[in-house]
């Protein structure tokens, strides 16, 4: 089944939103990239340019020509009504803050056409947490991408009990059409498949460092040598980004909230946001 989805809008062009928007454009979809103000759009444009250069270096078949064509298929805007006016699919990738997402879906519900499917890239929220704000339960589900989408190309598709199975199937096909391997969840599960495995692992790595038990390099080395895995937890934290780490941990139990405070004091407040800012657990030149 080829996808009937054509016009794609990505809301929020930070770490993940920019990757999703660029990947969809690279796979020939016209993409509208929406963010809240001009500074955010300037940052998004920089992300798109860096992604294009990165694809040329790291993605088989990518060259100056087809990555430039992808950039040309991206329209950046701060006008929400215009961004969704003809959208078949809105992929929401705004910060992981429940109230902000609820408020955003409420706005979207009023202005998006009835045909538009809404998909959240939320890492920790279930479709059920947001569905009442969408105004279209049958056309709402989660579509969860992994960081470094061109390399880690899973797209986890998770509906809620009222998601229309046809909409679900349509989104699975769309995920395939943009080069993802769709992972179909049969029911809601916090953390999907990937984060059900990954988050406890990343938390354990951070606890070892925060508790002063071992340095990031030794934590990672142990994991790589001991299991043959290509990366340890601190390396992965740097790729995920400390802000997302903070948001995840600050919603957890007491121990996780302590880790969130530690992360804020020692990394976020010092501008060490991970790979993106040039320093996290490691320094990048
Ligand atoms: P980020 O902080 O890098 O980017 C968020 C973007 O949203 C920013 O550009 C911000 O300006 C914009 N924004 C803020 N308020 C907005 C609003 N009201 N409307 C539209 N845009 C708004 O965050 P991120 O790491 O890209 O995470 C975004 C979402 O993706 C979260 O739900 C997160 O759980 C999920 N996610 C993140 C990762 C990851 O590795 N970082 C992986 C998978 C899923």
Coordinates of C-alpha atoms and ligand atoms in Angstrom, one line a residue:
X1 CA 0.0 0.0 0.0
X2 CA 1.5 3.4 -1.0
X3 CA 0.8 6.1 1.5
X4 CA -1.9 8.7 0.7
X5 CA -0.1 11.2 3.0
X6 CA 1.5 14.0 1.0
X7 CA 1.7 17.3 2.9
X8 CA 3.6 16.9 6.1
X9 CA 4.0 19.5 8.9
X10 CA 6.5 19.2 11.7
X11 CA 5.8 21.2 14.8
X12 CA 8.9 22.0 16.8
X13 CA 12.2 21.9 14.9
X14 CA 14.6 21.1 17.7
X15 CA 16.8 18.0 17.9
X16 CA 14.2 15.5 16.7
X17 CA 11.8 17.7 14.8
X18 CA 14.5 19.0 12.5
X19 CA 15.6 15.4 11.8
X20 CA 12.1 14.2 11.1
X21 CA 11.4 17.2 8.8
X22 CA 14.6 16.8 6.9
X23 CA 14.3 13.0 6.5
X24 CA 10.7 13.4 5.1
X25 CA 11.9 16.1 2.7
X26 CA 14.8 14.0 1.7
X27 CA 12.3 11.3 0.8
X28 CA 10.5 13.8 -1.4
X29 CA 7.6 14.9 0.8
X30 CA 6.8 18.6 0.9
X31 CA 7.4 19.6 4.5
X32 CA 6.3 22.6 6.5
X33 CA 8.5 23.2 9.5
X34 CA 6.8 25.2 12.2
X35 CA 8.4 26.7 15.3
X36 CA 7.5 29.4 17.8
X37 CA 9.6 32.4 16.8
X38 CA 12.2 33.7 14.4
X39 CA 15.2 32.7 16.6
X40 CA 13.8 29.1 16.7
X41 CA 13.5 29.2 12.9
X42 CA 17.1 30.5 12.5
X43 CA 18.3 27.6 14.7
X44 CA 16.1 25.2 12.7
X45 CA 17.7 26.4 9.4
X46 CA 21.1 25.8 10.9
X47 CA 20.1 22.3 11.9
X48 CA 18.8 21.5 8.4
X49 CA 22.0 22.8 6.8
X50 CA 24.1 20.6 9.2
X51 CA 21.8 17.6 8.5
X52 CA 22.3 18.1 4.7
X53 CA 26.1 18.1 5.1
X54 CA 25.9 15.1 7.5
X55 CA 23.8 13.1 5.0
X56 CA 26.3 13.8 2.2
X57 CA 29.0 12.3 4.4
X58 CA 27.1 9.5 6.1
X59 CA 24.1 8.4 4.1
X60 CA 24.5 6.1 1.1
X61 CA 23.3 7.8 -2.1
X62 CA 23.1 11.3 -0.5
X63 CA 24.9 14.0 -2.5
X64 CA 25.0 17.8 -2.8
X65 CA 22.2 17.7 -5.4
X66 CA 19.6 15.6 -3.5
X67 CA 20.2 17.1 -0.1
X68 CA 19.9 20.6 -1.7
X69 CA 16.6 19.4 -3.2
X70 CA 15.5 18.3 0.3
X71 CA 16.3 21.7 1.7
X72 CA 14.2 23.3 -1.1
X73 CA 11.2 21.1 -0.1
X74 CA 11.2 22.6 3.4
X75 CA 9.1 25.6 4.2
X76 CA 9.8 27.3 7.5
X77 CA 7.2 29.3 9.2
X78 CA 6.0 30.8 12.6
X79 CA 2.4 31.0 11.3
X80 CA 0.5 28.0 12.8
X81 CA -2.7 28.4 10.8
X82 CA -0.7 28.5 7.5
X83 CA 1.5 25.6 8.6
X84 CA -1.4 23.2 9.0
X85 CA -3.9 24.6 6.4
X86 CA -3.4 21.7 4.0
X87 CA -1.6 19.2 6.2
X88 CA -2.3 15.5 5.7
X89 CA -0.1 14.7 8.7
X90 CA 1.2 16.9 11.6
X91 CA 4.1 15.4 13.5
X92 CA 4.4 17.1 16.8
X93 CA 8.0 17.3 18.3
X94 CA 7.7 20.1 20.9
X95 CA 9.3 19.8 24.3
X96 CA 8.3 16.9 26.6
X97 CA 6.0 19.0 28.9
X98 CA 2.5 17.7 29.3
X99 CA 0.7 21.1 29.7
X100 CA 2.5 22.6 26.7
X101 CA 1.5 19.6 24.5
X102 CA -2.1 19.7 25.7
X103 CA -2.4 23.4 25.0
X104 CA -0.8 22.9 21.6
X105 CA -3.2 20.1 20.6
X106 CA -6.1 22.3 21.7
X107 CA -5.0 25.0 19.4
X108 CA -4.3 22.6 16.6
X109 CA -7.8 21.0 17.0
X110 CA -9.4 24.3 16.2
X111 CA -7.4 25.2 13.1
X112 CA -6.3 22.0 11.3
X113 CA -8.7 20.6 8.6
X114 CA -10.7 17.5 9.5
X115 CA -8.5 15.4 7.2
X116 CA -5.3 16.0 9.2
X117 CA -3.8 13.2 11.2
X118 CA -2.0 14.2 14.3
X119 CA 1.0 12.2 15.5
X120 CA 3.1 12.8 18.6
X121 CA 6.8 12.0 18.8
X122 CA 6.6 12.1 22.6
X123 CA 9.0 9.8 24.3
X124 CA 7.2 9.4 27.6
X125 CA 3.5 10.4 27.1
X126 CA 0.9 8.0 25.9
X127 CA -1.7 8.9 23.2
X128 CA -4.3 8.6 26.0
X129 CA -2.6 11.5 27.9
X130 CA -3.3 13.8 25.0
X131 CA -6.2 12.5 23.0
X132 CA -9.0 14.5 24.7
X133 CA -7.2 17.7 23.5
X134 CA -7.0 16.7 19.8
X135 CA -10.7 16.9 18.9
X136 CA -10.2 13.9 16.6
X137 CA -9.5 10.7 18.6
X138 CA -9.8 8.5 15.5
X139 CA -7.0 10.5 13.7
X140 CA -4.5 10.7 16.6
X141 CA -1.6 8.4 17.6
X142 CA 2.0 8.4 18.5
X143 CA 4.8 8.1 15.9
X144 CA 8.1 7.9 17.8
X145 CA 11.4 8.3 16.0
X146 CA 14.9 7.6 17.4
X147 CA 17.7 10.2 17.5
X148 CA 20.0 10.1 14.4
X149 CA 17.0 9.1 12.3
X150 CA 19.1 8.5 9.2
X151 CA 21.0 5.8 11.1
X152 CA 18.7 4.5 13.8
X153 CA 15.7 4.3 11.5
X154 CA 13.0 2.8 13.7
X155 CA 9.5 4.5 13.9
X156 CA 7.4 3.1 16.7
X157 CA 3.7 3.4 15.9
X158 CA 1.4 3.4 18.9
X159 CA -2.3 4.1 18.9
X160 CA -4.9 4.3 21.7
X161 CA -8.1 2.3 21.8
X162 CA -10.0 4.8 19.6
X163 CA -7.4 5.3 16.9
X164 CA -8.9 4.3 13.5
X165 CA -7.1 1.1 12.3
X166 CA -7.0 2.7 8.8
X167 CA -5.3 5.8 10.1
X168 CA -2.8 3.5 12.0
X169 CA -2.1 1.6 8.8
X170 CA -1.7 4.8 6.8
X171 CA 0.9 6.1 9.3
X172 CA 2.8 2.8 9.2
X173 CA 3.0 3.1 5.4
X174 CA 4.1 6.7 5.7
X175 CA 6.9 5.7 8.1
X176 CA 8.0 3.1 5.5
X177 CA 7.9 5.7 2.7
X178 CA 10.3 8.0 4.6
X179 CA 12.8 5.1 5.0
X180 CA 11.9 4.0 8.5
X181 CA 11.4 0.4 9.8
X182 CA 7.9 0.7 11.4
X183 CA 7.6 -1.0 14.8
X184 CA 4.0 -1.7 15.4
X185 CA 2.9 -1.6 19.1
X186 CA -0.4 -3.6 19.7
X187 CA -1.3 -1.5 22.7
X188 CA -0.1 1.5 24.7
X189 CA 3.1 1.0 26.6
X190 CA 5.0 3.8 28.4
X191 CA 8.5 3.8 26.7
X192 CA 7.4 1.9 23.6
X193 CA 9.8 -1.0 22.8
X194 CA 13.0 1.1 22.6
X195 CA 12.7 3.2 25.7
X196 CA 11.4 0.3 27.8
X197 CA 14.8 -1.1 27.2
X198 CA 16.9 2.0 27.0
X199 CA 15.7 4.3 29.8
X200 CA 16.5 2.0 32.7
X201 CA 19.9 1.4 31.1
X202 CA 20.7 5.1 30.7
X203 CA 19.5 5.9 34.2
X204 CA 21.8 3.2 35.6
X205 CA 24.8 4.7 33.8
X206 CA 24.0 8.2 35.0
X207 CA 23.6 7.0 38.6
X208 CA 27.1 5.5 38.5
X209 CA 28.5 8.9 37.4
X210 CA 26.3 11.1 39.7
X211 CA 27.1 8.8 42.7
X212 CA 30.8 9.2 42.1
X213 CA 31.3 5.5 41.5
X214 CA 33.0 5.8 38.1
X215 CA 33.9 8.3 35.4
X216 CA 31.8 8.4 32.2
X217 CA 34.7 7.0 30.2
X218 CA 35.0 3.9 32.4
X219 CA 31.2 3.4 32.6
X220 CA 31.1 3.4 28.8
X221 CA 34.2 1.3 28.4
X222 CA 32.8 -1.4 30.7
X223 CA 29.7 -1.6 28.6
X224 CA 31.4 -1.7 25.3
X225 CA 34.1 -4.2 26.2
X226 CA 31.7 -6.3 28.3
X227 CA 28.9 -6.7 25.8
X228 CA 30.4 -5.7 22.4
X229 CA 27.9 -2.9 22.1
X230 CA 29.1 0.1 20.1
X231 CA 28.3 2.8 22.7
X232 CA 27.9 3.1 26.5
X233 CA 25.2 5.1 28.4
X234 CA 27.1 8.4 28.8
X235 CA 27.8 8.5 25.0
X236 CA 24.1 7.9 24.4
X237 CA 23.1 10.6 26.9
X238 CA 25.3 13.1 24.9
X239 CA 23.4 12.2 21.7
X240 CA 20.0 12.3 23.3
X241 CA 20.7 15.7 24.9
X242 CA 20.7 16.8 28.6
X243 CA 17.5 18.8 28.3
X244 CA 15.5 15.7 27.3
X245 CA 17.3 13.8 30.0
X246 CA 16.3 16.4 32.5
X247 CA 12.6 16.3 31.3
X248 CA 12.5 12.5 31.6
X249 CA 14.1 12.3 35.0
X250 CA 12.2 15.1 36.5
X251 CA 8.9 13.2 36.0
X252 CA 10.3 10.1 37.7
X253 CA 10.5 8.7 41.2
X254 CA 12.4 10.5 44.0
X255 CA 15.8 9.0 42.9
X256 CA 15.2 10.2 39.3
X257 CA 14.3 13.7 40.5
X258 CA 17.6 13.8 42.4
X259 CA 19.4 12.8 39.2
X260 CA 17.5 15.5 37.3
X261 CA 18.7 18.2 39.8
X262 CA 22.2 16.9 39.5
X263 CA 22.0 17.0 35.7
X264 CA 20.7 20.6 35.8
X265 CA 23.4 21.8 38.3
X266 CA 26.4 20.1 36.7
X267 CA 25.6 20.2 33.0
X268 CA 22.5 22.2 31.9
X269 CA 23.3 25.3 33.9
X270 CA 26.9 25.2 32.6
X271 CA 25.7 25.0 29.0
X272 CA 26.8 21.4 28.7
X273 CA 23.8 20.1 26.8
X274 CA 25.5 17.1 25.0
X275 CA 26.8 16.7 21.5
X276 CA 24.7 19.6 20.2
X277 CA 26.4 22.2 22.4
X278 CA 29.9 20.7 21.9
X279 CA 30.1 19.3 25.5
X280 CA 28.2 16.9 27.7
X281 CA 29.8 14.0 29.5
X282 CA 32.4 14.3 26.8
X283 CA 33.9 17.3 24.9
X284 CA 33.5 17.4 21.1
X285 CA 35.6 19.6 18.9
Ligands
LIG1 P1 14.1 20.2 21.7 O1 14.0 21.0 23.0 O2 15.4 20.0 21.1 O3 13.2 20.9 20.6 C1 11.9 21.4 20.9 C2 11.5 22.4 19.8 O4 10.1 22.8 20.0 C3 12.3 23.7 19.9 O5 12.7 24.1 18.6 C4 11.2 24.7 20.5 O6 11.4 26.1 20.0 C5 9.9 24.2 19.9 N1 8.7 24.6 20.6 C6 8.6 24.9 21.9 N2 7.3 25.2 22.2 C7 6.6 25.0 21.0 C8 5.2 25.2 20.6 N3 4.3 25.5 21.5 N4 4.9 24.9 19.3 C9 5.9 24.5 18.4 N5 7.1 24.4 18.7 C10 7.5 24.6 20.0 O7 13.4 18.8 22.0 P2 13.6 17.4 21.3 O8 14.7 16.7 21.9 O9 13.6 17.6 19.8 O10 12.3 16.7 21.7 C11 11.0 17.0 21.1 C12 10.1 15.8 21.3 O11 10.7 14.6 20.7 C13 9.8 15.4 22.8 O12 8.5 15.0 22.9 C14 10.7 14.3 23.0 O13 10.2 13.4 24.0 C15 10.7 13.6 21.6 N6 11.9 12.8 21.3 C16 13.2 13.2 21.6 C17 14.3 12.4 21.3 C18 15.7 12.9 21.6 O14 16.6 12.0 21.5 N7 16.0 14.1 21.8 C19 14.1 11.1 20.8 C20 12.7 10.7 20.5 C21 11.7 11.5 20.8

